[in-house]
Coordinates of C-alpha atoms in Angstrom, one line a residue:
Chain A
M16 CA -65.4 221.0 57.2
E17 CA -64.7 219.4 53.9
D18 CA -64.1 215.6 54.1
A19 CA -60.5 214.6 53.5
F20 CA -61.7 211.4 51.8
I21 CA -63.6 211.0 48.6
L22 CA -64.3 207.3 49.2
K23 CA -64.7 205.6 52.5
V24 CA -65.1 201.8 52.7
N25 CA -66.4 200.8 56.1
D26 CA -66.3 197.3 57.6
I27 CA -67.4 195.6 54.4
S28 CA -68.2 191.9 54.5
A29 CA -69.4 190.0 51.5
S30 CA -70.2 186.5 50.4
Y31 CA -71.2 184.5 47.4
G32 CA -74.0 182.3 48.6
Q33 CA -72.8 180.4 51.6
S34 CA -69.2 181.2 50.9
K35 CA -67.9 184.2 52.8
V36 CA -65.2 186.2 51.0
L37 CA -64.7 189.5 52.8
F38 CA -64.6 190.0 56.5
G39 CA -65.0 193.6 57.7
V40 CA -62.7 195.3 55.3
S41 CA -62.2 199.1 55.6
F42 CA -60.1 201.7 53.7
N43 CA -60.2 205.3 52.8
L44 CA -59.2 207.1 49.6
G45 CA -58.3 210.8 49.4
P46 CA -59.0 212.9 46.3
H47 CA -56.1 212.5 43.8
E48 CA -54.7 209.7 45.8
R49 CA -53.3 206.4 44.4
I50 CA -53.8 203.4 46.5
A51 CA -53.1 199.8 45.8
I52 CA -54.5 196.6 47.1
V53 CA -52.3 193.5 46.9
G54 CA -53.1 189.9 47.6
R55 CA -53.0 186.4 46.3
N56 CA -55.6 185.0 43.9
G57 CA -58.9 184.4 45.8
A58 CA -58.0 186.8 48.6
G59 CA -61.1 188.9 47.9
K60 CA -59.5 191.9 45.9
T61 CA -62.0 191.8 43.0
T62 CA -64.9 191.1 45.4
L63 CA -63.9 194.2 47.3
L64 CA -63.9 196.4 44.1
K65 CA -67.2 194.9 43.1
C66 CA -68.7 195.9 46.4
V67 CA -67.4 199.4 46.1
A68 CA -68.7 199.7 42.5
A69 CA -72.2 198.5 43.6
L70 CA -71.9 195.3 41.5
L71 CA -72.2 193.2 44.6
K72 CA -74.2 194.0 47.7
P73 CA -72.2 193.6 50.9
T74 CA -73.7 191.5 53.6
S75 CA -72.7 194.2 56.1
G76 CA -70.8 197.5 56.1
F77 CA -71.2 200.4 53.8
V78 CA -69.5 202.6 51.2
V79 CA -69.5 206.4 51.3
Y80 CA -68.7 208.3 48.1
E81 CA -68.4 212.1 48.2
G82 CA -70.2 212.1 51.6
E83 CA -73.1 210.0 50.4
E84 CA -73.7 206.3 51.1
I85 CA -73.9 204.4 47.9
T86 CA -74.3 200.9 49.2
G87 CA -77.3 199.3 47.5
R88 CA -77.4 201.8 44.7
K89 CA -77.5 200.5 41.1
P90 CA -74.1 200.1 39.3
F91 CA -75.0 202.5 36.5
E92 CA -76.0 205.2 39.0
V93 CA -72.6 204.8 40.8
A94 CA -70.8 205.0 37.4
R95 CA -72.8 208.1 36.4
A96 CA -71.8 209.7 39.8
G97 CA -68.2 209.4 38.7
L98 CA -67.0 206.2 40.3
K99 CA -65.9 203.9 37.5
Y100 CA -64.9 200.3 37.5
V101 CA -62.4 199.0 35.0
H102 CA -62.9 195.2 34.8
Q103 CA -60.0 192.8 34.9
D104 CA -60.8 190.8 31.8
K105 CA -60.0 193.5 29.2
G106 CA -63.7 193.4 28.4
V107 CA -64.1 195.8 25.5
F108 CA -67.1 195.3 23.4
Q109 CA -65.7 192.9 20.8
D110 CA -68.1 193.5 18.0
L111 CA -67.9 197.3 18.3
T112 CA -65.1 199.5 16.8
V113 CA -62.9 201.5 19.1
R114 CA -64.8 204.6 17.9
E115 CA -68.1 203.0 18.9
N116 CA -66.7 201.9 22.3
L117 CA -65.7 205.5 23.0
K118 CA -69.0 206.9 21.7
L119 CA -70.8 204.7 24.1
S120 CA -68.9 206.2 27.0
S121 CA -69.2 209.7 25.6
Y122 CA -73.0 209.4 25.3
A123 CA -73.3 208.1 28.9
T124 CA -71.2 210.8 30.3
G125 CA -71.9 213.7 27.9
D126 CA -68.2 214.1 27.5
Y127 CA -67.3 214.1 23.8
D128 CA -63.8 215.5 24.3
W129 CA -61.6 212.5 23.2
S130 CA -58.4 214.6 23.2
K131 CA -57.6 213.5 26.8
V132 CA -58.0 209.9 25.8
F133 CA -55.6 210.4 22.8
K134 CA -53.3 212.4 25.1
Y135 CA -52.7 209.3 27.2
F136 CA -53.2 206.7 24.5
P137 CA -52.3 208.2 21.1
K138 CA -52.4 204.8 19.5
L139 CA -56.2 204.6 19.9
K140 CA -56.5 207.4 17.4
I141 CA -55.2 205.2 14.6
L142 CA -57.3 202.3 15.8
L143 CA -60.6 204.1 15.7
D144 CA -62.2 201.9 13.0
K145 CA -60.8 198.6 14.3
K146 CA -63.2 196.2 16.1
G147 CA -62.6 195.4 19.7
A148 CA -62.0 191.7 18.9
G149 CA -59.0 192.6 16.8
L150 CA -57.1 194.6 19.5
S151 CA -54.1 193.3 21.4
G152 CA -54.3 192.9 25.2
G153 CA -52.5 196.2 25.7
E154 CA -54.7 198.0 23.2
K155 CA -57.8 196.7 24.9
Q156 CA -56.5 197.9 28.3
M157 CA -55.9 201.3 26.7
L158 CA -59.4 201.4 25.3
M159 CA -61.0 200.3 28.7
I160 CA -59.1 203.0 30.6
G161 CA -59.7 205.6 27.8
R162 CA -63.4 204.8 27.9
A163 CA -63.5 205.1 31.7
I164 CA -61.7 208.5 31.8
L165 CA -64.4 210.1 29.6
G166 CA -66.6 212.1 31.8
S167 CA -63.7 212.9 34.1
P168 CA -64.5 210.4 36.9
K169 CA -63.5 211.2 40.4
V170 CA -62.6 207.7 41.3
L171 CA -61.3 204.9 39.1
L172 CA -61.3 201.3 40.4
L173 CA -58.8 199.4 38.3
D174 CA -58.8 195.6 38.6
E175 CA -55.5 193.9 37.6
P176 CA -54.7 196.5 34.9
T177 CA -51.3 195.0 34.1
E178 CA -52.3 191.4 33.9
G179 CA -50.9 189.8 30.7
L180 CA -49.3 193.0 29.4
A181 CA -45.8 193.4 28.1
P182 CA -43.3 195.2 30.5
G183 CA -43.1 198.2 28.2
I184 CA -46.8 198.7 28.2
V185 CA -46.9 198.3 32.0
S186 CA -44.3 201.0 32.3
D187 CA -46.3 203.3 30.1
L188 CA -49.4 202.6 32.2
A189 CA -47.6 203.6 35.4
T190 CA -46.8 207.0 33.9
V191 CA -50.4 207.3 32.7
F192 CA -51.8 206.5 36.1
C193 CA -49.6 209.0 37.8
E194 CA -50.8 211.7 35.4
L195 CA -54.4 210.6 35.7
S196 CA -54.3 211.0 39.5
E197 CA -54.0 214.7 39.1
N198 CA -57.7 214.7 38.5
T199 CA -58.9 211.3 39.6
A200 CA -58.3 209.1 42.6
L201 CA -57.2 205.6 41.8
V202 CA -57.7 202.3 43.5
I203 CA -55.6 199.7 41.8
V204 CA -55.8 196.0 42.5
D205 CA -52.7 194.2 41.1
Q206 CA -50.2 191.5 41.9
N207 CA -47.3 193.2 40.1
L208 CA -45.3 194.7 43.0
S209 CA -42.7 196.5 40.9
F210 CA -45.6 198.3 39.1
I211 CA -47.4 199.0 42.4
S212 CA -44.2 200.4 44.0
K213 CA -43.8 202.9 41.2
I214 CA -47.3 204.4 41.5
A215 CA -48.9 203.7 44.8
Q216 CA -48.9 206.2 47.6
R217 CA -50.5 203.7 50.0
V218 CA -50.7 199.9 49.8
Y219 CA -53.0 197.5 51.5
G220 CA -52.4 193.8 51.8
I221 CA -55.4 191.6 51.8
K222 CA -55.4 187.9 52.9
E223 CA -58.3 185.6 53.1
G224 CA -60.8 188.5 53.0
K225 CA -59.1 190.6 55.7
M226 CA -56.9 193.6 55.4
V227 CA -53.7 192.4 57.0
V228 CA -51.3 195.3 56.4
E229 CA -51.3 199.0 55.4
I230 CA -48.1 200.7 54.3
S231 CA -48.2 204.4 53.6
D232 CA -44.5 205.2 53.6
T233 CA -43.3 205.5 49.9
Q234 CA -39.8 204.3 50.7
E235 CA -41.2 201.4 52.7
I236 CA -43.5 200.5 49.8
Q237 CA -40.6 200.4 47.3
Q238 CA -38.6 198.1 49.6
A239 CA -41.4 195.8 50.6
S240 CA -41.3 192.3 49.4
Y241 CA -44.4 190.3 48.3
S242 CA -44.4 188.2 51.4
R243 CA -44.9 191.4 53.5
F244 CA -48.5 191.7 52.1
L245 CA -49.6 188.2 52.4
Chain B
M25 CA -73.4 216.1 -8.2
K26 CA -70.2 214.1 -8.3
L27 CA -70.6 210.4 -7.7
S28 CA -68.1 208.9 -5.4
K29 CA -67.3 205.2 -4.8
S30 CA -68.5 205.4 -1.2
M31 CA -71.9 206.7 -2.4
F32 CA -72.6 203.4 -4.0
F33 CA -71.9 201.6 -0.8
D34 CA -74.0 204.0 1.3
R35 CA -76.7 201.8 2.5
R36 CA -79.4 204.5 2.2
Y37 CA -79.0 204.3 -1.6
I38 CA -79.0 200.6 -1.5
I39 CA -82.2 200.6 0.6
V40 CA -83.9 202.8 -2.1
V41 CA -82.6 200.6 -4.9
V42 CA -83.7 197.3 -3.2
F43 CA -87.2 198.6 -2.6
V44 CA -87.6 200.1 -6.1
V45 CA -86.5 196.8 -7.6
L46 CA -88.9 195.0 -5.4
Y47 CA -91.7 197.4 -6.4
L48 CA -91.0 196.8 -10.0
L49 CA -91.3 193.1 -9.5
R50 CA -95.1 193.6 -9.3
Y51 CA -95.0 193.9 -13.1
V52 CA -93.5 190.4 -13.3
L53 CA -94.8 188.6 -10.2
P54 CA -98.3 188.7 -8.7
E55 CA -99.0 191.9 -6.9
A56 CA -100.3 190.1 -3.8
F57 CA -97.0 188.2 -3.6
V58 CA -94.9 191.4 -3.7
L59 CA -97.1 193.2 -1.2
E60 CA -96.9 190.2 1.1
V61 CA -93.2 190.3 0.9
V62 CA -92.9 193.9 1.8
I63 CA -95.4 193.8 4.7
Q64 CA -93.8 190.6 6.1
S65 CA -90.4 192.1 5.8
I66 CA -91.5 195.0 7.9
Y67 CA -93.0 192.5 10.4
V68 CA -89.8 190.5 10.5
M69 CA -87.5 193.5 10.8
G70 CA -88.2 194.1 14.5
C71 CA -87.7 190.4 15.3
S72 CA -84.4 190.3 13.3
F73 CA -83.2 193.4 15.2
L74 CA -84.0 191.9 18.6
I75 CA -82.2 188.6 17.8
G76 CA -79.2 190.0 15.9
R77 CA -78.6 193.2 17.9
L78 CA -79.7 192.3 21.4
G79 CA -79.6 188.5 21.5
L80 CA -83.3 188.4 22.4
V81 CA -85.3 185.7 20.7
S82 CA -89.0 186.4 20.8
F83 CA -91.6 183.8 20.1
G84 CA -94.3 186.4 20.8
Q85 CA -94.2 188.4 17.6
P86 CA -97.7 187.5 16.3
V87 CA -99.3 189.2 19.3
Y88 CA -97.6 192.5 18.4
L89 CA -98.7 192.0 14.8
A90 CA -102.2 191.4 16.0
A91 CA -102.1 194.5 18.3
G92 CA -101.5 196.7 15.2
A93 CA -104.0 194.8 13.1
Y94 CA -106.8 194.9 15.7
G95 CA -106.1 198.6 16.6
T96 CA -106.7 199.4 12.9
A97 CA -109.6 197.0 12.6
F98 CA -111.4 198.3 15.8
Y99 CA -111.1 201.9 14.5
L100 CA -112.3 201.1 11.0
Y101 CA -115.1 198.7 12.1
Y102 CA -116.5 200.7 15.1
V103 CA -115.3 204.3 14.9
G104 CA -114.2 205.9 11.6
T105 CA -113.4 205.4 7.9
N106 CA -110.1 207.1 7.4
P107 CA -107.4 204.4 6.8
Y108 CA -104.6 206.7 7.8
I109 CA -106.1 207.2 11.2
G110 CA -106.7 203.5 11.3
I111 CA -103.0 202.9 10.8
L112 CA -102.1 205.5 13.4
V113 CA -104.5 203.8 15.9
G114 CA -102.9 200.4 15.1
V115 CA -99.4 201.6 15.6
L116 CA -100.4 203.3 18.9
M117 CA -102.0 200.1 20.1
G118 CA -98.8 198.2 19.3
L119 CA -96.8 200.8 21.0
M120 CA -98.9 200.6 24.2
V121 CA -98.9 196.7 24.2
S122 CA -95.1 196.8 23.7
I123 CA -94.5 199.3 26.5
V124 CA -96.6 197.4 29.0
A125 CA -95.3 193.9 28.0
G126 CA -91.7 195.2 27.9
V127 CA -91.8 196.2 31.5
F128 CA -92.3 192.6 32.5
L129 CA -90.7 190.6 29.7
V130 CA -87.4 192.5 29.2
R131 CA -86.4 191.8 32.8
L132 CA -86.1 188.1 31.8
S133 CA -83.1 186.7 30.1
S134 CA -82.5 184.1 27.3
S135 CA -85.0 181.2 27.2
Y136 CA -87.2 182.8 29.9
F137 CA -87.7 185.8 27.7
T138 CA -88.4 183.6 24.7
L139 CA -90.9 181.4 26.4
S140 CA -92.6 184.2 28.3
N141 CA -93.2 186.0 24.9
L142 CA -94.7 182.8 23.6
A143 CA -97.0 182.6 26.7
F144 CA -97.9 186.3 26.1
C145 CA -98.8 185.4 22.5
A146 CA -101.0 182.6 23.7
I147 CA -102.7 184.9 26.1
G148 CA -103.3 187.4 23.3
F149 CA -104.7 184.8 21.1
F150 CA -107.1 183.6 23.8
L151 CA -108.2 187.1 24.6
L152 CA -109.0 187.8 20.9
Q153 CA -110.7 184.5 20.3
K154 CA -112.6 184.0 23.5
V155 CA -112.6 186.8 26.0
L156 CA -113.2 189.7 23.7
V157 CA -115.4 187.8 21.3
K158 CA -118.1 190.5 21.7
Y159 CA -115.8 193.0 20.0
T160 CA -113.6 190.7 17.8
H161 CA -116.4 188.4 16.7
G162 CA -114.1 185.5 17.5
D163 CA -113.1 183.3 14.5
N164 CA -115.6 185.0 12.2
G165 CA -113.3 188.1 12.5
L166 CA -114.0 191.7 11.6
W167 CA -114.8 192.7 8.0
F168 CA -114.3 196.3 7.2
L169 CA -113.1 196.5 3.6
S170 CA -116.2 198.3 2.4
K171 CA -115.8 200.9 5.3
I172 CA -112.4 202.1 4.1
D173 CA -112.8 205.6 2.6
S174 CA -110.9 206.6 -0.4
T175 CA -108.2 209.1 0.5
V176 CA -106.3 211.9 -1.3
I177 CA -102.7 211.6 -2.6
I178 CA -102.4 207.9 -1.9
D179 CA -105.8 206.2 -2.0
L180 CA -105.6 203.3 0.5
S181 CA -109.0 202.0 -0.5
T182 CA -107.3 200.6 -3.6
T183 CA -104.7 197.8 -3.8
K184 CA -102.4 199.9 -6.0
G185 CA -102.5 202.6 -3.3
I186 CA -101.7 200.2 -0.5
V187 CA -98.8 198.7 -2.5
Y188 CA -97.3 202.1 -3.1
F189 CA -97.9 203.3 0.5
S190 CA -96.4 200.1 1.9
F191 CA -93.2 200.5 -0.1
L192 CA -92.9 204.1 1.1
I193 CA -93.4 203.0 4.7
A194 CA -90.9 200.2 4.2
I195 CA -88.2 202.6 2.9
G196 CA -88.9 204.8 6.0
V197 CA -88.6 201.8 8.3
W198 CA -85.3 200.7 6.7
F199 CA -83.9 204.2 7.0
L200 CA -84.8 204.2 10.7
Y201 CA -83.2 200.8 11.3
D202 CA -80.2 201.7 9.3
Y203 CA -79.7 204.7 11.6
L204 CA -80.6 202.6 14.7
M205 CA -78.2 199.8 13.8
D206 CA -75.1 201.5 12.7
R207 CA -75.3 205.2 13.0
S208 CA -76.5 205.8 16.5
V209 CA -75.1 205.3 20.0
F210 CA -78.3 203.5 20.8
G211 CA -77.4 200.8 18.2
A212 CA -74.0 200.4 19.8
A213 CA -75.6 200.2 23.2
C214 CA -77.9 197.4 21.9
L215 CA -74.9 195.4 20.7
A216 CA -73.1 196.1 24.0
V217 CA -76.2 194.6 25.8
K218 CA -75.8 191.5 23.6
I219 CA -72.1 191.2 24.3
N220 CA -72.0 192.0 28.0
E221 CA -74.8 193.7 29.8
E222 CA -72.9 194.1 33.0
K223 CA -70.1 196.0 31.3
L224 CA -72.5 198.4 29.8
R225 CA -73.6 199.3 33.3
F226 CA -70.0 200.1 34.2
L227 CA -70.2 202.9 31.6
G228 CA -73.3 204.4 33.3
Y229 CA -76.0 202.8 31.2
N230 CA -79.3 201.5 32.5
A231 CA -79.2 198.3 30.5
F232 CA -82.9 197.6 31.2
N233 CA -83.9 200.9 29.5
V234 CA -81.8 200.1 26.4
K235 CA -83.5 196.7 26.1
W236 CA -86.9 198.1 26.8
L237 CA -86.6 200.8 24.2
A238 CA -85.3 198.3 21.6
F239 CA -88.2 195.9 22.5
V240 CA -90.8 198.7 22.1
I241 CA -89.3 199.9 18.7
A242 CA -89.1 196.3 17.4
N243 CA -92.6 195.4 18.4
T244 CA -94.2 198.6 17.3
T245 CA -92.6 197.9 13.8
A246 CA -94.5 194.5 13.9
A247 CA -97.7 196.4 14.8
L248 CA -97.2 198.7 11.8
A249 CA -97.0 195.6 9.6
G250 CA -100.2 194.3 11.2
S251 CA -101.9 197.6 10.5
L252 CA -100.9 197.6 6.8
N253 CA -102.0 194.0 6.5
A254 CA -105.4 194.8 8.0
I255 CA -105.9 197.7 5.6
Y256 CA -104.9 195.5 2.6
L257 CA -107.2 192.6 3.6
G258 CA -110.0 194.6 5.1
F259 CA -110.4 191.8 7.5
V260 CA -108.8 190.5 10.7
S261 CA -109.3 187.4 12.8
P262 CA -107.6 186.0 15.9
S263 CA -105.6 183.6 13.7
I264 CA -103.2 186.4 13.2
A265 CA -102.0 185.9 16.8
D266 CA -101.9 182.1 16.5
V267 CA -99.1 180.6 18.6
S268 CA -98.3 178.2 15.7
K269 CA -97.1 181.2 13.7
A270 CA -94.8 182.3 16.5
V271 CA -91.7 180.5 15.1
E272 CA -92.2 181.9 11.6
A273 CA -90.7 185.4 12.3
V274 CA -87.8 183.9 14.2
A275 CA -87.1 181.4 11.4
I276 CA -87.3 184.0 8.7
S277 CA -84.9 186.3 10.7
M278 CA -82.4 183.5 11.0
L279 CA -82.8 182.4 7.4
G280 CA -82.1 186.0 6.1
G281 CA -79.5 186.9 8.6
A282 CA -80.6 188.2 12.0
G283 CA -79.5 191.8 12.8
T284 CA -78.6 192.6 9.2
L285 CA -80.4 195.3 7.3
F286 CA -81.5 193.3 4.3
G287 CA -81.8 189.9 6.1
P288 CA -85.6 190.3 6.6
V289 CA -86.2 191.0 2.9
A290 CA -84.1 188.1 1.8
G291 CA -85.6 185.8 4.4
V292 CA -89.1 186.7 3.5
L293 CA -88.5 186.4 -0.2
I294 CA -87.1 182.9 0.1
F295 CA -89.6 181.8 2.8
I296 CA -92.7 182.9 1.0
G297 CA -91.3 182.1 -2.4
L298 CA -90.4 178.6 -1.4
K299 CA -93.7 178.2 0.4
D300 CA -95.6 179.2 -2.7
I301 CA -93.6 177.1 -5.1
I302 CA -93.1 174.0 -2.9
S303 CA -96.7 173.9 -1.7
Q304 CA -97.8 173.4 -5.3
I305 CA -95.6 170.3 -5.5
V306 CA -95.8 168.8 -2.1
S307 CA -98.4 169.3 0.6
H308 CA -95.9 169.5 3.5
W309 CA -93.9 172.4 2.4
E310 CA -92.8 173.1 6.0
L311 CA -90.6 170.0 5.9
V312 CA -88.6 171.3 2.9
V313 CA -88.3 174.8 4.4
G314 CA -87.3 173.2 7.8
I315 CA -84.6 171.1 6.2
M316 CA -83.3 174.2 4.3
L317 CA -83.3 176.2 7.5
V318 CA -81.3 173.6 9.3
A319 CA -78.8 173.4 6.4
I320 CA -78.3 177.2 6.4
M321 CA -77.8 177.2 10.2
I322 CA -75.2 174.4 9.9
R323 CA -73.4 176.3 7.2
G324 CA -73.2 179.4 9.3
E325 CA -75.2 181.2 11.9
K326 CA -75.2 184.5 10.0
G327 CA -78.0 183.5 7.5
I328 CA -78.0 184.4 3.8
V329 CA -77.3 188.1 4.0
G330 CA -74.9 187.7 7.0
S331 CA -72.8 185.1 5.0
L332 CA -72.8 187.3 1.9
E333 CA -71.8 190.3 4.0
G334 CA -68.7 188.3 5.1
I335 CA -67.7 187.4 1.6
V336 CA -68.2 191.0 0.3
H337 CA -66.4 192.4 3.4
K338 CA -63.4 190.2 2.5
S339 CA -63.3 191.2 -1.1
I340 CA -64.2 194.9 -1.0
T341 CA -62.5 196.0 2.1
K342 CA -59.2 194.3 1.5
N343 CA -57.4 197.6 1.6
N344 CA -59.9 199.4 3.7
N345 CA -60.4 198.6 7.3
K346 CA -63.9 200.0 7.5
P347 CA -66.4 197.3 8.5
V348 CA -69.2 196.5 6.1
S349 CA -72.7 195.8 7.4
W350 CA -75.9 195.3 5.5

C-alpha cells in the first residue's frame, strides 16, 4: 500500500550544545499538502525545519521522506532528493546576478526550464542581470523560492517567507503557494496568522519546543486567534 | 566581420591584447623581466582565484610551484630530454599533490586553512632539502639545462622559444580562468561558497567538492608555472618552496586585485618592477613594497584592478545594468 505521507517527522528532539530546543516533536505531511507551524520567537520552529532538512542532527527521533529515513544524511543529498529548505534570511547570493542564482539551481537539479519560475514571479525575468545585493526583500524572496522550485521538489520547507514583506507581496505569495502545492507539499513556518489562515490546510502550534496544538479544520484555522497556538 | 561595441569589451579580446602588448615589451625591457612577469602571473593566478572567488587564503603556494618544478626537473634530470614531456610530468605532479593535499586542507576553514597550507609548504621544503636529498641534491639543486633537447615548432631549448611558449600558455590559462570565473556555473558556485557555503548546500551542492576542485585547479596552475620556470632556468633547488616566499603570492594577489582576471598581471608587474627598481636604490626593498601594499589595502580591498574595475563600471555601464568584471 502506498504511504499517505511523503514526510514523517517522528519524535524529534534537538539541542544546541547543552541547551535543549525540541522535545519529541512529530508531524506528518501528505503529498500536495500545505501545513503551517506557528509559534513565538525561540519556540523551536526553525530548529525543527533544520532537523528535517538535515542541517541539524536531532538528538533523538527520525525523519522519513518518501519512505526512506533521511536522518543523518548530508543536506545536499536531501536537497537533491527533492526536499528543499528556503532559509528565513532572504539569503540570495549577493554578489551573483539573478541569472547566476537561477543557473546555480538549474545546474544542481538539471532543470533548465525557467518558465515555471517566471510564471509565478514574472518580475524576475526583468531582473535577470541585477545582482542579488540590489534586490528588495520581496524580490529576494521571489528569487529564493524561484531557485527552490527548479528541479520540481516534492517538499518545500519555507522558513518565515513573509517576514518583512509588504502586504501586497504577502498576498501574492499566498496565491503562489496555493498554486505550487499542486505539485509540491509545503511546510510553512510563519507568524503571520492571516497569511497562514489563507493557505494552510493544517496548522500546528509549537511552544517551548513541544507541539501543543494541531488544527486541521479549515474553518477553525480561519477563526483561530494567535493565543490558540501558544 | 562587423565590429560591435561589445566586442571591444569581450574579455577574450582584452586577454589577447594584454599578452601581445606584454610580449612586445621584450623589445623595450629585458627579456628575463618580461618572462618572469608572465610566469609569475600564471603562478599568482591560482592564488588570486582562491582568495577572490572562494575566500581561501593559501600560504602554501610555493609548495605547489615546487611540485611542478621538481616534476619537470626529475624527468629531465633522470629520465628523458623532451621539455614538453617534462612540463606534462610537472603539471601531473602538481595535480597529484593538489588532489591529495586538497582532501585534507579544504575541509578547514579561514585561518586554519591558511596556516595548514603554510605548514604543508614547510613540510614540502623540508622533504626537498633534507629527506629526499639523494634525489634533489639538497641546496645544490638539480642542473639539467644541457639535457633539454631542441624541439620542433617551438624550440624550448632556447630562451626565445620559452618566452613564446610561455605567452601562449598564459593566454590559454587566462581563457580558462575567464571561463571559470564568469562564464561557468562552477564560477558561480565558487562565489556562492565564499558568500555562504551552507546556502549552497540547500541547493543540492556538495560544497566540499566545489572547493576541492577549485583548489586543485588553482594549485595545478601554480605547478604549471613551476614547470615553465624550471625549463627556463634549467635548474631547480629547494629554495623554490621556501616558506619565506609563502606570503609573496598572496601579497601580489591582493596588490593586483584578488579574483580579478588581470589582477595577477598588474600585481606581478608592479611587484617585480618595484623590486627591481627599488632594490637598486635601497637594500630593503621589502619595506617600501610593504608600505605600498598597506596603503593600497587601506584605500580599498579590491586592489589595483579591482578599484579600476569599479571606476570603469560606473562610467561605462551608466546606462547598461550589465556587470563589468576584469
